[in-house]
Amino acid sequence: MSALTKLTLKGALDGLAAKDFTSVELTRAHIDAVEAARGLNAYILETPEQALDMAAASDERRAKGEAGPLDGAPLGVKDLFCTKGVRTTACSKILENFVPAYESTVTSNLWRDGAVMLGKLNLDQFAMGSSNETSYFGPVTNPWRAKDSNKALTPGGSSGGSAAAVAADLCLGATATDTGGSIRQPAAFTGTVGIKPTYGRCSRWGVVAFASSLDQAGPIAKTVEDAALLLNSMAGHDPKDSTSLDVATPDFTQFVGKSVKGLRIGVPKEYRVDGMPAEIQKLWDDGVAWLKEAGCEIVEISLPHTKYALPAYYIVAPAEASSNLARYDGMRYGLREEGANLAEIYENTRASGFGDEVKRRILIGTYVLSAGYYDAYYLKALKVRRRIAEDFDNAWTKVDAILTPTAPSAAFGLGENSSDPIAMYLNDVFTVTTNLAGLPGLSLPAGLDANGLPLGLQIIGKPLDEGTVFSVAGAIEKAAGFTAKADKWW
Ligand code: GLN
């Protein structure tokens, strides 16, 4: 495959600016790579003609000196972002044939800045899952394999297609979303960088809703700098989303490479969970040592309500999902199954259109919101959520950012956890807290385990302080020197 797909986003943009190659050439190389990698199942819809049209238009803009910040860069789009005239399914049967009449704000921003769309990427159905196995279109296979093994591994979820596509050089970067960890855990499982920004930084408009008070869009990229470049374009105030923050978007790339000397980095003792593999503890210790060396002060902190985060998340998220997904009734969007009367049409449509995990969430959500249980579950979970946010507020009086592992394990085998929802939910133990508190969190690859699989470290920042997160991530990226790639077998 052409060397053009091996470039980072920054490298490709520099090459385009230097006229080393055209966007059409760069895009063509990616289209070929995507076609050759169908076995990974990362893309569920390829849009090569549209990509080449966009690339040709980009080359024309560049020739006229009108290139935008991402001009000519081919990207993948998680199939949760509505794309005008291009099928958007949320990887569900109920939206199998849904073609939006509008474009999400985040993707519009990317096209405004000149990016090229290669196609739509696989995900867990309605972004519910941690392994991409709940997708109606089948799971994605992680490009990474353990040493001396052919076993198919999960790329994580829900943004499994985005992470696998970036890791396998099937795009220069991808959009993703994170409700409880869906950008960061897949990034950790695939040796890529992913950031969930502060809640409200990126518009949710045109993104298929899962749990609206937790959902945030963000990029998955090959490097910290690439993630900053993508977030620059994706972020920004949007009057069409009432929770979008009316704040300026700084140039996040300016923070990458900035000195972290004197920063206070918190290490939360409650994140040393039982049963965490020694290799992950070691990676975390390495991260601490790298940051110390770079001049940071390491502070042990306490986030005492951490153990209640997962239970609270698995009440709040399904509650909101049950309400959001009520709109799929066979009347306005997507699938309609026939029935003798209206109630039967609803029942038949939802029974056949939703997958098992989605049904489980709707049932849990409806239960915790129902009269008599609302106070005991939903209201209680909201109170826990408040306590978790306060834990972080207290931490910010002592530290500037927090360092944790991203996930409690490396990528696991496809099918390994799919029969045990609780085991699957435990994947999010280190990531859900930031969604509950609305904080930015970034995962970057920092090492390999004994089986040669990538492991991620997470940096959590203060609200709207993605800048510091990027600086700390840049320092770790430099110290870790992580350059490993999955051996190409697909
Ligand atoms: N794995 C979590 C869940 O299943 C988070 C998913 C996400 O962030 N979209 O809910």
Coordinates of C-alpha atoms and ligand atoms in Angstrom, one line a residue:
M1 CA 0.0 0.0 0.0
S2 CA 1.1 3.5 -0.7
A3 CA 3.3 5.3 1.8
L4 CA 0.7 8.1 1.7
T5 CA -1.6 6.3 4.1
K6 CA 1.2 6.0 6.6
L7 CA 1.4 9.7 7.1
T8 CA 0.1 11.5 10.1
L9 CA -2.6 14.1 9.5
K10 CA 0.0 16.8 10.2
G11 CA 2.5 15.1 7.8
A12 CA -0.2 14.9 5.1
L13 CA -1.2 18.5 5.5
D14 CA 2.4 19.6 5.2
G15 CA 2.8 17.4 2.1
L16 CA -0.3 18.9 0.5
A17 CA 0.9 22.5 1.4
A18 CA 4.4 21.7 -0.1
K19 CA 2.6 20.3 -3.3
D20 CA 4.4 16.9 -2.7
F21 CA 1.2 15.2 -3.7
T22 CA -2.5 16.2 -4.4
S23 CA -5.5 15.5 -2.3
V24 CA -6.8 13.3 -5.1
E25 CA -3.6 11.2 -4.8
L26 CA -3.8 11.1 -1.0
T27 CA -7.5 10.2 -1.1
R28 CA -7.1 7.5 -3.8
A29 CA -4.4 5.9 -1.6
H30 CA -6.8 5.8 1.3
I31 CA -9.7 4.5 -0.9
D32 CA -7.4 1.6 -2.0
A33 CA -6.4 0.9 1.6
V34 CA -10.1 0.9 2.7
E35 CA -11.0 -1.5 -0.1
A36 CA -8.2 -3.9 0.8
A37 CA -9.2 -3.9 4.5
R38 CA -12.8 -4.9 4.2
G39 CA -12.1 -7.9 6.3
L40 CA -11.7 -5.6 9.3
N41 CA -15.3 -4.4 8.9
A42 CA -14.3 -0.9 10.0
Y43 CA -16.3 0.9 7.3
I44 CA -19.9 0.0 6.9
L45 CA -20.4 2.4 4.0
E46 CA -17.6 3.6 1.6
T47 CA -18.2 6.8 -0.3
P48 CA -15.3 6.8 -2.8
E49 CA -16.9 8.9 -5.5
Q50 CA -17.9 11.6 -3.0
A51 CA -14.4 11.4 -1.6
L52 CA -12.7 12.0 -4.9
D53 CA -15.1 14.9 -5.7
M54 CA -14.3 16.5 -2.4
A55 CA -10.6 15.9 -3.0
A56 CA -10.7 17.4 -6.5
A57 CA -12.5 20.5 -5.1
S58 CA -9.9 20.7 -2.4
D59 CA -7.0 20.6 -4.9
E60 CA -8.7 23.5 -6.8
R61 CA -9.1 25.5 -3.6
R62 CA -5.4 24.9 -2.8
A63 CA -4.3 26.0 -6.3
K64 CA -6.2 29.3 -5.7
G65 CA -4.6 29.8 -2.3
E66 CA -7.8 29.2 -0.5
A67 CA -7.0 26.0 1.5
G68 CA -8.6 25.6 4.9
P69 CA -6.9 24.1 8.0
L70 CA -7.8 20.5 7.1
D71 CA -8.0 20.9 3.3
G72 CA -7.6 17.7 1.4
A73 CA -7.3 15.4 4.4
P74 CA -9.4 12.2 4.1
L75 CA -11.3 11.3 7.2
G76 CA -13.7 8.6 8.4
V77 CA -17.0 9.4 10.1
K78 CA -18.6 7.3 12.9
D79 CA -22.0 6.3 11.6
L80 CA -23.6 8.1 14.5
F81 CA -23.1 11.5 12.8
C82 CA -25.8 12.4 10.4
T83 CA -24.4 13.1 6.9
K84 CA -26.7 14.8 4.4
G85 CA -27.8 12.4 1.6
V86 CA -25.5 9.6 3.0
R87 CA -27.1 6.7 4.9
T88 CA -26.7 7.0 8.7
T89 CA -27.7 4.0 10.7
A90 CA -26.2 4.2 14.2
C91 CA -25.4 0.6 13.3
S92 CA -29.0 -0.4 14.0
K93 CA -31.6 -2.2 11.9
I94 CA -34.2 0.4 12.8
L95 CA -32.2 3.0 10.9
E96 CA -30.9 0.6 8.3
N97 CA -32.2 2.8 5.5
F98 CA -32.2 6.2 7.1
V99 CA -30.8 9.0 4.8
P100 CA -30.6 12.3 6.7
A101 CA -31.7 15.5 5.1
Y102 CA -29.2 17.4 7.2
E103 CA -25.5 17.3 8.2
S104 CA -24.3 17.2 11.8
T105 CA -22.6 20.4 13.0
V106 CA -19.3 18.6 13.8
T107 CA -19.0 17.0 10.3
S108 CA -20.1 20.3 8.7
N109 CA -17.3 22.0 10.5
L110 CA -14.8 19.4 9.2
W111 CA -16.0 19.9 5.6
R112 CA -16.0 23.7 6.0
D113 CA -12.3 23.4 6.9
G114 CA -11.7 21.3 3.7
A115 CA -11.6 17.7 5.0
V116 CA -12.7 14.8 2.7
M117 CA -15.1 12.1 3.7
L118 CA -14.1 8.5 3.0
G119 CA -17.2 6.8 4.4
K120 CA -19.1 5.8 7.5
L121 CA -17.6 3.8 10.3
N122 CA -18.9 0.9 12.3
L123 CA -19.9 1.2 16.0
D124 CA -21.8 -0.5 18.7
Q125 CA -25.5 -0.1 18.0
F126 CA -26.6 3.3 19.1
A127 CA -23.1 3.6 20.7
M128 CA -24.1 1.1 23.4
G129 CA -21.3 -1.2 24.1
S130 CA -17.5 -1.6 24.7
S131 CA -16.5 -4.1 22.0
N132 CA -18.4 -3.1 18.7
E133 CA -20.2 -6.4 19.0
T134 CA -23.6 -5.0 19.3
S135 CA -23.4 -3.5 15.8
Y136 CA -26.2 -4.7 13.4
F137 CA -23.4 -4.8 10.8
G138 CA -21.3 -7.2 12.8
P139 CA -18.2 -6.6 14.9
V140 CA -15.0 -4.8 13.8
T141 CA -11.8 -6.7 14.1
N142 CA -8.9 -5.0 15.8
P143 CA -5.9 -4.6 13.5
W144 CA -3.7 -5.6 16.4
R145 CA -3.2 -9.3 17.3
A146 CA -1.4 -10.7 20.3
K147 CA 2.1 -12.1 19.6
D148 CA 2.1 -15.5 18.0
S149 CA -1.7 -15.6 17.8
N150 CA -4.3 -15.3 15.1
K151 CA -7.2 -14.7 17.6
A152 CA -9.5 -11.9 16.5
L153 CA -9.6 -9.1 19.1
T154 CA -12.1 -6.4 19.7
P155 CA -11.0 -2.8 18.9
G156 CA -13.2 -1.7 21.8
G157 CA -16.3 0.3 21.5
S158 CA -18.5 2.0 20.8
S159 CA -16.2 3.8 18.4
G160 CA -14.5 0.6 17.3
G161 CA -14.7 1.3 13.6
S162 CA -13.1 4.8 14.1
A163 CA -10.3 3.4 16.2
A164 CA -9.6 0.4 13.9
A165 CA -9.6 2.6 10.8
V166 CA -7.1 5.1 12.3
A167 CA -4.9 2.2 13.6
A168 CA -4.9 0.4 10.2
D169 CA -4.2 3.6 8.2
L170 CA -7.6 3.6 6.6
C171 CA -8.0 7.4 7.2
L172 CA -5.9 10.2 8.6
G173 CA -8.3 10.6 11.5
A174 CA -11.9 9.9 12.4
T175 CA -14.9 11.4 14.3
A176 CA -16.1 9.5 17.3
T177 CA -18.4 10.0 20.3
D178 CA -18.0 9.2 24.0
T179 CA -20.9 8.8 26.5
G180 CA -19.0 6.6 29.0
G181 CA -15.7 5.9 27.3
S182 CA -16.4 5.2 23.7
I183 CA -13.6 7.4 22.3
R184 CA -10.9 6.6 24.9
Q185 CA -11.3 2.8 25.4
P186 CA -11.2 2.0 21.7
A187 CA -8.2 4.4 21.4
A188 CA -6.4 2.5 24.2
F189 CA -7.2 -0.9 22.5
T190 CA -5.8 0.2 19.2
G191 CA -2.7 2.3 20.0
T192 CA -4.4 5.5 18.9
V193 CA -5.1 8.9 20.5
G194 CA -8.7 9.9 21.4
I195 CA -10.0 12.9 23.3
K196 CA -13.5 13.4 24.7
P197 CA -13.6 17.2 25.2
T198 CA -15.5 19.1 27.9
Y199 CA -19.2 18.6 27.7
G200 CA -20.6 21.3 25.4
R201 CA -17.3 21.9 23.5
C202 CA -18.6 20.1 20.4
S203 CA -22.1 20.4 19.2
R204 CA -24.4 17.4 19.6
W205 CA -26.6 18.6 16.8
G206 CA -27.1 15.9 14.1
V207 CA -25.5 13.2 16.3
V208 CA -27.8 10.4 17.0
A209 CA -28.6 10.7 20.7
F210 CA -27.8 8.1 23.2
A211 CA -27.7 9.8 26.6
S212 CA -27.8 13.6 26.0
S213 CA -26.3 14.8 29.2
L214 CA -23.2 12.6 28.7
D215 CA -22.7 12.4 24.9
Q216 CA -19.7 14.3 23.5
A217 CA -18.1 14.1 20.1
G218 CA -14.3 14.1 19.7
P219 CA -11.6 12.8 17.4
I220 CA -9.6 9.6 17.2
A221 CA -6.2 10.3 15.6
K222 CA -2.7 8.9 15.1
T223 CA -0.9 11.5 17.3
V224 CA -1.7 14.0 20.0
E225 CA -1.0 16.9 17.6
D226 CA -3.4 15.3 15.0
A227 CA -6.1 15.1 17.7
A228 CA -5.6 18.8 18.5
L229 CA -5.9 19.7 14.8
L230 CA -9.1 17.8 14.4
L231 CA -10.6 19.1 17.6
N232 CA -9.8 22.7 16.5
S233 CA -12.2 22.1 13.6
M234 CA -14.8 20.0 15.3
A235 CA -15.3 22.3 18.3
G236 CA -17.2 25.6 18.5
H237 CA -20.4 27.1 19.7
D238 CA -23.6 26.0 17.9
P239 CA -26.9 27.7 18.6
K240 CA -28.7 24.6 17.4
D241 CA -27.5 22.7 20.5
S242 CA -28.8 24.3 23.7
T243 CA -26.0 22.6 25.7
S244 CA -23.3 23.9 23.3
L245 CA -21.0 26.2 25.2
D246 CA -20.6 29.8 23.9
V247 CA -16.8 29.9 24.4
A248 CA -14.0 30.5 22.0
T249 CA -12.0 27.5 20.7
P250 CA -8.3 28.0 21.3
D251 CA -5.8 26.7 18.9
F252 CA -5.2 23.4 20.7
T253 CA -2.1 22.6 18.7
Q254 CA -0.3 25.4 20.5
F255 CA -0.5 23.4 23.7
V256 CA 1.2 20.3 22.3
G257 CA 4.9 20.4 23.0
K258 CA 4.5 23.1 25.6
S259 CA 6.5 22.6 28.8
V260 CA 4.7 20.9 31.6
K261 CA 7.3 22.0 34.2
G262 CA 5.6 22.9 37.5
L263 CA 2.3 21.3 36.7
R264 CA 0.7 19.4 39.5
I265 CA -0.5 16.0 38.4
G266 CA -3.0 14.0 40.5
V267 CA -2.9 10.3 40.9
P268 CA -6.2 9.1 42.3
K269 CA -5.8 6.2 44.8
E270 CA -9.3 4.9 44.1
Y271 CA -8.3 4.0 40.6
R272 CA -6.0 1.2 41.8
V273 CA -8.9 -1.3 41.4
D274 CA -8.8 -4.9 42.4
G275 CA -7.7 -7.3 39.8
M276 CA -6.0 -4.7 37.6
P277 CA -3.2 -6.4 35.6
A278 CA 0.3 -5.6 36.9
E279 CA 1.2 -4.4 33.5
I280 CA -1.3 -1.6 33.7
Q281 CA -0.1 -0.6 37.1
K282 CA 3.4 -0.5 35.6
L283 CA 2.3 1.6 32.7
W284 CA 0.7 4.0 35.1
D285 CA 4.0 4.2 37.2
D286 CA 5.9 4.8 34.0
G287 CA 3.6 7.7 33.2
V288 CA 4.2 9.2 36.6
A289 CA 8.0 8.8 36.2
W290 CA 7.9 10.5 32.8
L291 CA 5.9 13.4 34.1
K292 CA 8.2 13.8 37.1
E293 CA 11.2 13.8 34.8
A294 CA 9.5 16.5 32.7
G295 CA 9.2 18.7 35.9
C296 CA 5.7 17.9 37.1
E297 CA 4.8 17.5 40.7
I298 CA 3.0 14.3 41.4
V299 CA 0.2 14.5 44.1
E300 CA -1.8 11.6 45.4
I301 CA -5.4 12.6 45.4
S302 CA -8.7 11.0 46.5
L303 CA -11.8 10.7 44.4
P304 CA -13.8 8.9 47.1
H305 CA -17.1 8.4 45.1
T306 CA -15.3 6.6 42.2
K307 CA -16.8 3.2 43.1
Y308 CA -20.3 4.5 42.6
A309 CA -19.6 5.9 39.2
L310 CA -20.4 2.8 37.1
P311 CA -23.7 2.1 38.9
A312 CA -24.7 5.7 38.6
Y313 CA -23.8 5.7 34.9
Y314 CA -25.7 2.5 34.2
I315 CA -28.8 4.3 35.6
V316 CA -28.4 7.7 34.1
A317 CA -27.4 6.6 30.6
P318 CA -30.2 4.0 30.1
A319 CA -32.7 6.4 31.6
E320 CA -31.8 9.0 29.0
A321 CA -31.6 6.4 26.3
S322 CA -35.0 5.1 27.0
S323 CA -36.4 8.6 26.5
N324 CA -34.2 9.4 23.4
L325 CA -35.0 6.1 21.7
A326 CA -38.8 6.5 22.1
R327 CA -38.7 8.5 18.8
Y328 CA -38.1 5.3 16.8
D329 CA -41.6 4.1 16.6
G330 CA -41.9 3.2 12.9
M331 CA -43.7 6.4 12.1
R332 CA -41.1 9.0 11.1
Y333 CA -37.7 7.3 10.8
G334 CA -36.4 4.2 9.3
L335 CA -38.0 0.8 9.7
R336 CA -41.7 0.1 10.0
E337 CA -43.1 -3.4 10.6
E338 CA -46.8 -3.9 9.9
G339 CA -49.3 -4.6 12.6
A340 CA -53.1 -4.8 13.1
N341 CA -53.2 -1.5 14.9
L342 CA -50.9 1.4 16.0
A343 CA -49.8 -0.3 19.2
E344 CA -48.9 -3.4 17.3
I345 CA -46.9 -1.4 14.6
Y346 CA -44.9 0.1 17.4
E347 CA -44.3 -3.2 19.1
N348 CA -43.4 -5.1 16.0
T349 CA -41.1 -2.3 14.7
R350 CA -39.2 -1.9 18.0
A351 CA -39.0 -5.7 18.6
S352 CA -37.4 -6.3 15.2
G353 CA -35.6 -3.0 14.8
F354 CA -33.6 -2.8 18.1
G355 CA -30.8 -5.3 19.1
D356 CA -30.7 -7.1 22.4
E357 CA -28.3 -4.6 24.2
V358 CA -30.4 -1.6 23.1
K359 CA -33.6 -3.4 24.4
R360 CA -31.8 -4.1 27.7
R361 CA -31.0 -0.4 28.1
I362 CA -34.5 0.7 27.2
L363 CA -35.9 -1.7 29.8
I364 CA -33.5 -0.6 32.5
G365 CA -34.1 3.0 31.7
T366 CA -37.9 2.7 31.7
Y367 CA -37.8 0.9 34.9
V368 CA -35.6 3.4 36.8
L369 CA -37.8 6.3 35.6
S370 CA -41.1 4.7 36.5
A371 CA -43.2 5.9 39.4
G372 CA -42.0 4.4 42.6
Y373 CA -38.5 3.7 41.3
Y374 CA -37.6 7.1 40.1
D375 CA -36.6 8.3 43.6
A376 CA -34.9 5.1 44.5
Y377 CA -32.8 4.8 41.4
Y378 CA -32.8 7.8 39.0
L379 CA -32.8 10.6 41.6
K380 CA -30.2 8.7 43.7
A381 CA -28.0 8.3 40.7
L382 CA -28.2 12.1 40.0
K383 CA -27.1 12.7 43.6
V384 CA -24.2 10.4 43.2
R385 CA -23.3 12.1 39.9
R386 CA -23.2 15.4 41.8
R387 CA -20.8 13.9 44.4
I388 CA -18.5 12.6 41.7
A389 CA -18.4 16.1 40.2
E390 CA -17.6 17.5 43.6
D391 CA -14.7 15.0 44.1
F392 CA -13.2 16.5 41.0
D393 CA -13.9 20.1 42.1
N394 CA -11.9 19.3 45.3
A395 CA -9.1 17.7 43.3
W396 CA -8.7 20.9 41.2
T397 CA -7.8 22.8 44.3
K398 CA -4.7 20.6 44.5
V399 CA -3.8 19.6 41.0
D400 CA -3.9 20.8 37.4
A401 CA -4.6 17.5 35.7
I402 CA -5.1 13.8 36.6
L403 CA -3.3 10.8 35.3
T404 CA -4.9 7.3 35.2
P405 CA -4.9 4.2 33.0
T406 CA -7.6 4.4 30.3
A407 CA -9.0 0.9 30.6
P408 CA -8.5 -2.0 33.1
S409 CA -7.2 -4.4 30.4
A410 CA -5.7 -4.6 26.9
A411 CA -8.0 -5.6 23.9
F412 CA -9.8 -8.8 24.6
G413 CA -11.0 -11.5 22.2
L414 CA -14.2 -11.1 20.2
G415 CA -16.9 -13.0 22.0
E416 CA -15.0 -13.1 25.3
N417 CA -17.2 -10.8 27.3
S418 CA -20.3 -10.6 25.1
S419 CA -22.4 -13.0 27.2
D420 CA -21.7 -11.1 30.5
P421 CA -23.0 -7.5 30.4
I422 CA -21.5 -6.7 33.8
A423 CA -18.0 -7.8 32.7
M424 CA -18.5 -5.6 29.6
Y425 CA -19.7 -2.6 31.7
L426 CA -16.5 -2.9 33.9
N427 CA -14.4 -1.7 30.9
D428 CA -15.6 1.8 31.6
V429 CA -14.5 2.0 35.2
F430 CA -11.8 4.7 34.5
T431 CA -13.7 6.6 31.8
V432 CA -17.3 7.1 33.0
T433 CA -16.4 9.5 35.8
T434 CA -15.4 12.2 33.3
N435 CA -18.6 11.9 31.4
L436 CA -20.6 12.2 34.7
A437 CA -18.6 15.3 35.6
G438 CA -18.5 16.8 32.1
L439 CA -14.7 16.9 32.1
P440 CA -12.2 16.5 29.2
G441 CA -10.3 13.2 29.0
L442 CA -7.7 12.0 26.6
S443 CA -6.3 8.6 26.0
L444 CA -2.9 8.0 24.3
P445 CA -0.9 4.9 23.7
A446 CA 2.0 4.6 26.2
G447 CA 3.3 1.1 26.0
L448 CA 2.7 -2.6 25.0
D449 CA 1.8 -5.4 27.3
A450 CA 3.6 -8.8 27.3
N451 CA 1.5 -10.0 24.4
G452 CA 2.5 -7.0 22.3
L453 CA -0.9 -5.2 22.6
P454 CA -1.2 -1.5 23.1
L455 CA -2.1 0.1 26.5
G456 CA -3.4 3.6 27.0
L457 CA -3.0 6.3 29.7
Q458 CA -5.7 8.8 30.4
I459 CA -5.3 12.5 31.2
I460 CA -8.3 14.2 32.8
G461 CA -8.5 18.0 32.8
K462 CA -10.4 20.8 34.4
P463 CA -13.6 22.0 32.6
L464 CA -12.6 23.7 29.3
D465 CA -8.9 23.1 30.0
E466 CA -8.2 20.8 27.1
G467 CA -5.1 22.9 26.6
T468 CA -3.3 21.5 29.7
V469 CA -4.6 18.0 28.8
F470 CA -2.9 18.3 25.4
S471 CA 0.4 19.6 27.0
V472 CA 0.5 16.7 29.4
A473 CA -0.3 14.2 26.6
G474 CA 2.4 15.7 24.4
A475 CA 4.9 15.3 27.2
I476 CA 3.9 11.6 27.7
E477 CA 3.9 10.9 24.0
K478 CA 7.4 12.3 23.7
A479 CA 8.7 10.3 26.7
A480 CA 6.9 7.1 25.8
G481 CA 8.2 7.1 22.3
F482 CA 5.3 4.8 21.2
T483 CA 5.8 4.1 17.6
A484 CA 4.5 0.5 17.4
K485 CA 2.0 -0.3 14.6
A486 CA -0.2 -3.4 14.1
D487 CA 1.5 -5.9 11.7
K488 CA -0.5 -5.9 8.5
W489 CA -2.3 -9.2 8.1
W490 CA -5.6 -8.1 6.6
Ligands
GLN1 N1 -19.4 1.3 27.0 C1 -20.3 2.3 27.5 C2 -21.7 1.9 27.2 O1 -21.9 0.8 26.7 C3 -20.0 3.6 26.9 C4 -20.5 3.8 25.5 C5 -20.2 5.1 25.0 O2 -19.4 5.9 25.5 N2 -21.0 5.5 23.9 O3 -22.7 2.6 27.6

